[in-house]
Tab-separated table of C-alpha atoms in Angstrom:
chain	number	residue	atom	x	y	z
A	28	UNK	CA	9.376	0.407	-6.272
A	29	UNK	CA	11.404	-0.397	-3.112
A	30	UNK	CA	14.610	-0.302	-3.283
A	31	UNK	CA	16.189	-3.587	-2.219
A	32	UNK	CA	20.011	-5.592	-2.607
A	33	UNK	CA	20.290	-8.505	-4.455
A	34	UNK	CA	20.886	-10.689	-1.982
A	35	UNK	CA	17.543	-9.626	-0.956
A	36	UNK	CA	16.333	-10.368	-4.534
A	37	UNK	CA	18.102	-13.584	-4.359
A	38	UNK	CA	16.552	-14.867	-1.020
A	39	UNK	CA	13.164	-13.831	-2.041
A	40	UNK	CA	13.329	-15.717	-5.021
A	41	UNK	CA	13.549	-19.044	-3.378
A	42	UNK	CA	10.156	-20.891	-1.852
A	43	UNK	CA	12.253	-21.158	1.680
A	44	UNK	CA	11.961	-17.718	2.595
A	45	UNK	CA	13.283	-15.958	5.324
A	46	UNK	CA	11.674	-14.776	8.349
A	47	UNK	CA	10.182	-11.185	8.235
A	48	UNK	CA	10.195	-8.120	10.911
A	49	UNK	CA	7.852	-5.421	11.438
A	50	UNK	CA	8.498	-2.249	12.703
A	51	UNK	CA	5.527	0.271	13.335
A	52	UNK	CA	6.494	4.017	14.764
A	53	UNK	CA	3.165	6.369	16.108
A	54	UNK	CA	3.888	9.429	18.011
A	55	UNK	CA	7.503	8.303	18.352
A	56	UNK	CA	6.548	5.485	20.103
A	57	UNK	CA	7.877	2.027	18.037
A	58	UNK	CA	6.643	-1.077	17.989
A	59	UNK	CA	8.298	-4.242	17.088
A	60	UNK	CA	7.926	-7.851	15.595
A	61	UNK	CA	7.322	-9.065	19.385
A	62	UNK	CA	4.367	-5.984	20.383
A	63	UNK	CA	2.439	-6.788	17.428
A	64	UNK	CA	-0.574	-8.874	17.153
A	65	UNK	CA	-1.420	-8.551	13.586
A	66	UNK	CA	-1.050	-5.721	10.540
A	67	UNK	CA	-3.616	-5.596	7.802
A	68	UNK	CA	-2.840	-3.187	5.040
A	69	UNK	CA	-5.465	-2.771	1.817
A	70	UNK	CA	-5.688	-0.970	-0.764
A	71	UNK	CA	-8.900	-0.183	-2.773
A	72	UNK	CA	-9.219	1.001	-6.307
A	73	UNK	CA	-12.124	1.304	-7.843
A	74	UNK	CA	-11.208	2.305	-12.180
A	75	UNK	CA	-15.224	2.682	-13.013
A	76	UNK	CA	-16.112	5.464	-10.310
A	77	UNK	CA	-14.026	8.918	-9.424
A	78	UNK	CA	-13.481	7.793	-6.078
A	79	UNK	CA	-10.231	8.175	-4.658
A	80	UNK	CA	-8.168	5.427	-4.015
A	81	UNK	CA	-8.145	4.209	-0.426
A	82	UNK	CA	-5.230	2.671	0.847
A	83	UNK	CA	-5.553	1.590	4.756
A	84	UNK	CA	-3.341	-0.104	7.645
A	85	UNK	CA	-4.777	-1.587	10.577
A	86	UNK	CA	-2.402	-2.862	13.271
A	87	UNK	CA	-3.137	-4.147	16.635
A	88	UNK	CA	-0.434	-4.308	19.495
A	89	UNK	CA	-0.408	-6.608	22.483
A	90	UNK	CA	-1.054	-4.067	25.480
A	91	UNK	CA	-1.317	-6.021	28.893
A	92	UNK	CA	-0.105	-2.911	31.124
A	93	UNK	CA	-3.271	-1.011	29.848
A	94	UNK	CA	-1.182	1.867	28.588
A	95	UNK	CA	-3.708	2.519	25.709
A	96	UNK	CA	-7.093	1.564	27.768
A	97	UNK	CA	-9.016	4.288	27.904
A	98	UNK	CA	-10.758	3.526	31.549
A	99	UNK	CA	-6.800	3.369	33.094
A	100	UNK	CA	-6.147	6.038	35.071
A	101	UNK	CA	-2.395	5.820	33.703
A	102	UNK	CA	-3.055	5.469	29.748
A	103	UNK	CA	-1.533	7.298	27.268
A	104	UNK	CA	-4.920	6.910	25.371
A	105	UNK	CA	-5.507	10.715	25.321
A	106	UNK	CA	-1.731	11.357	24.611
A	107	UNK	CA	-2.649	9.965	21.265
A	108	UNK	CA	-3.412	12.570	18.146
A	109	UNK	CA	-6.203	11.348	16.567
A	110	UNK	CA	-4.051	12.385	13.009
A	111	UNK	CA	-0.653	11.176	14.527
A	112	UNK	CA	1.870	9.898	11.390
A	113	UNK	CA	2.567	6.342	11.127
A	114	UNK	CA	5.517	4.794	9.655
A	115	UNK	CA	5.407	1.336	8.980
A	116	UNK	CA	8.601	-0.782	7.583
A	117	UNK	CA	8.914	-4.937	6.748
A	118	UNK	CA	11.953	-6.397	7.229
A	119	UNK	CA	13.454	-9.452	6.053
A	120	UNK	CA	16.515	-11.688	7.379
A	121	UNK	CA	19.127	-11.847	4.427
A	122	UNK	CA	22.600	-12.980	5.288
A	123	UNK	CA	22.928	-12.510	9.188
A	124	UNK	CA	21.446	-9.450	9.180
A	125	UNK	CA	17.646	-7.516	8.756
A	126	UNK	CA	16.860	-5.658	5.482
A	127	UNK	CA	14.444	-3.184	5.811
A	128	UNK	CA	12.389	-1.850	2.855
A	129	UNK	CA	11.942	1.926	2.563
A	130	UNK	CA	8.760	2.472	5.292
A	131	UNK	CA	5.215	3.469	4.394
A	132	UNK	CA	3.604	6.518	5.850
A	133	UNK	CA	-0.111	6.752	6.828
A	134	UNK	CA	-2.163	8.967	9.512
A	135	UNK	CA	-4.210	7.823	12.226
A	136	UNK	CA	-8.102	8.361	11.445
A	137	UNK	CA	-8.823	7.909	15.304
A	138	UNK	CA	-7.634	6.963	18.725
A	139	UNK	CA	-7.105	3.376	18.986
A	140	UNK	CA	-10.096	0.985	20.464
A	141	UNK	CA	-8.677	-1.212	23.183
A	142	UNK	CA	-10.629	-4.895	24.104
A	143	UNK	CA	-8.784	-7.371	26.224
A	144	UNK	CA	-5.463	-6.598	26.484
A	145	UNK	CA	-5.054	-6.189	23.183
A	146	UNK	CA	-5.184	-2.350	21.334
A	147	UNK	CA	-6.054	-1.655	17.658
A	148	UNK	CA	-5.268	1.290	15.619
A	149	UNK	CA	-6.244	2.493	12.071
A	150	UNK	CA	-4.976	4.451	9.757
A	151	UNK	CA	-5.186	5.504	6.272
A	152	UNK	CA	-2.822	7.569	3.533
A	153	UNK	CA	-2.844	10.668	3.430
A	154	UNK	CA	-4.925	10.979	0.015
A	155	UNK	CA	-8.224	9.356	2.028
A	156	UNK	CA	-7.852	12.372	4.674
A	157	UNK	CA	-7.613	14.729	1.773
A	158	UNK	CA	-10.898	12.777	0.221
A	159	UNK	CA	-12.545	13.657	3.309
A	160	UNK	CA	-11.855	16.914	3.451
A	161	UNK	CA	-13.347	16.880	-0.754
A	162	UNK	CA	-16.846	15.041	1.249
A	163	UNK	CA	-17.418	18.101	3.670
A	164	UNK	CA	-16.840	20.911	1.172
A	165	UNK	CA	-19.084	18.958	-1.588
A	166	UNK	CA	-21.831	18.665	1.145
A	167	UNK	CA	-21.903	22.219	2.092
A	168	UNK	CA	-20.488	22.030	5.345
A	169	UNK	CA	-18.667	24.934	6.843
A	170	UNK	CA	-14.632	24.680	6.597
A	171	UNK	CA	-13.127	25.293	9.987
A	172	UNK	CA	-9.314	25.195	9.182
A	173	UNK	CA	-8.864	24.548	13.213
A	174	UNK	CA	-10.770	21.581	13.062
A	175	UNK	CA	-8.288	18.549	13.989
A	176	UNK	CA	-9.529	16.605	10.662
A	177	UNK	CA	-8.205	19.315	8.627
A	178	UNK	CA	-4.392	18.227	8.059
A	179	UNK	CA	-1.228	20.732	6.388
A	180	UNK	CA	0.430	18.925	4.700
């Protein structure tokens, strides 16, 4: 449970709601309301099977200067760690001011795929890299603690 005011409580309870923020940090870079195109988070939960529960985040940023296009000779594209942390927080506008919620935290499961000006990143909690990790022990493969998809956590 987030922790929130009541004013926040108050304002959320009423059907004229308040404007919201978004604030997405990856490698120390932050993004705001204005940078981002869209956020998709979901969660999947399946009781029946002994899979994991897979929560994901996928967030794409507006990105005319090319600074994560791969074919620009002046992206940060290959700055990016493929497992960088990302902290994402919604904000709301209660009584002249923003209140944040406490911020989520998920990893990058790639580098981000750029197509028209526009660059898309995905990410997942930390639980699915862990799950992964499960996958290539269960199907024999041979654990290289170097490799960048194995995380300490």
């Amino acid at each position: 449970m987030k922790n929130v005011s009541e004013e926040y409580i108050a304002s959320m309870a009423s059907p004229f709601r308040n404007r919201s923020e978004v604030k997405i940090i990856v490698d120390n870079v932050e993004f705001g309301t204005a940078d981002i195109a869209s956020v998709t988070q979901t969660d999947d939960v399946d009781p029946l099977s002994r899979k994991l529960p897979t929560e994901t985040l996928e967030f794409s940023i507006l990105d005319v200067e090319g600074r994560y296009n791969p074919a620009s000779p002046s992206s940060e594209w290959e700055n990016i760690d493929a497992n960088a942390e990302v902290s994402i927080s919604f904000g709301y506008h209660v009584g002249g001011g923003v209140e944040w919620l406490d911020e989520d935290i998920y990893r990058l499961t790639g580098r981000p795929s750029y197509d028209n000006g526009v660059a898309t990143f995905r990410a997942a909690r930390t639980l699915y890299h862990m799950q992964e990790m499960m996958n290539d022990y269960a199907l024999g493969s041979q654990w290289d603690p170097t490799a960048s998809h194995y995380l300490t956590y």
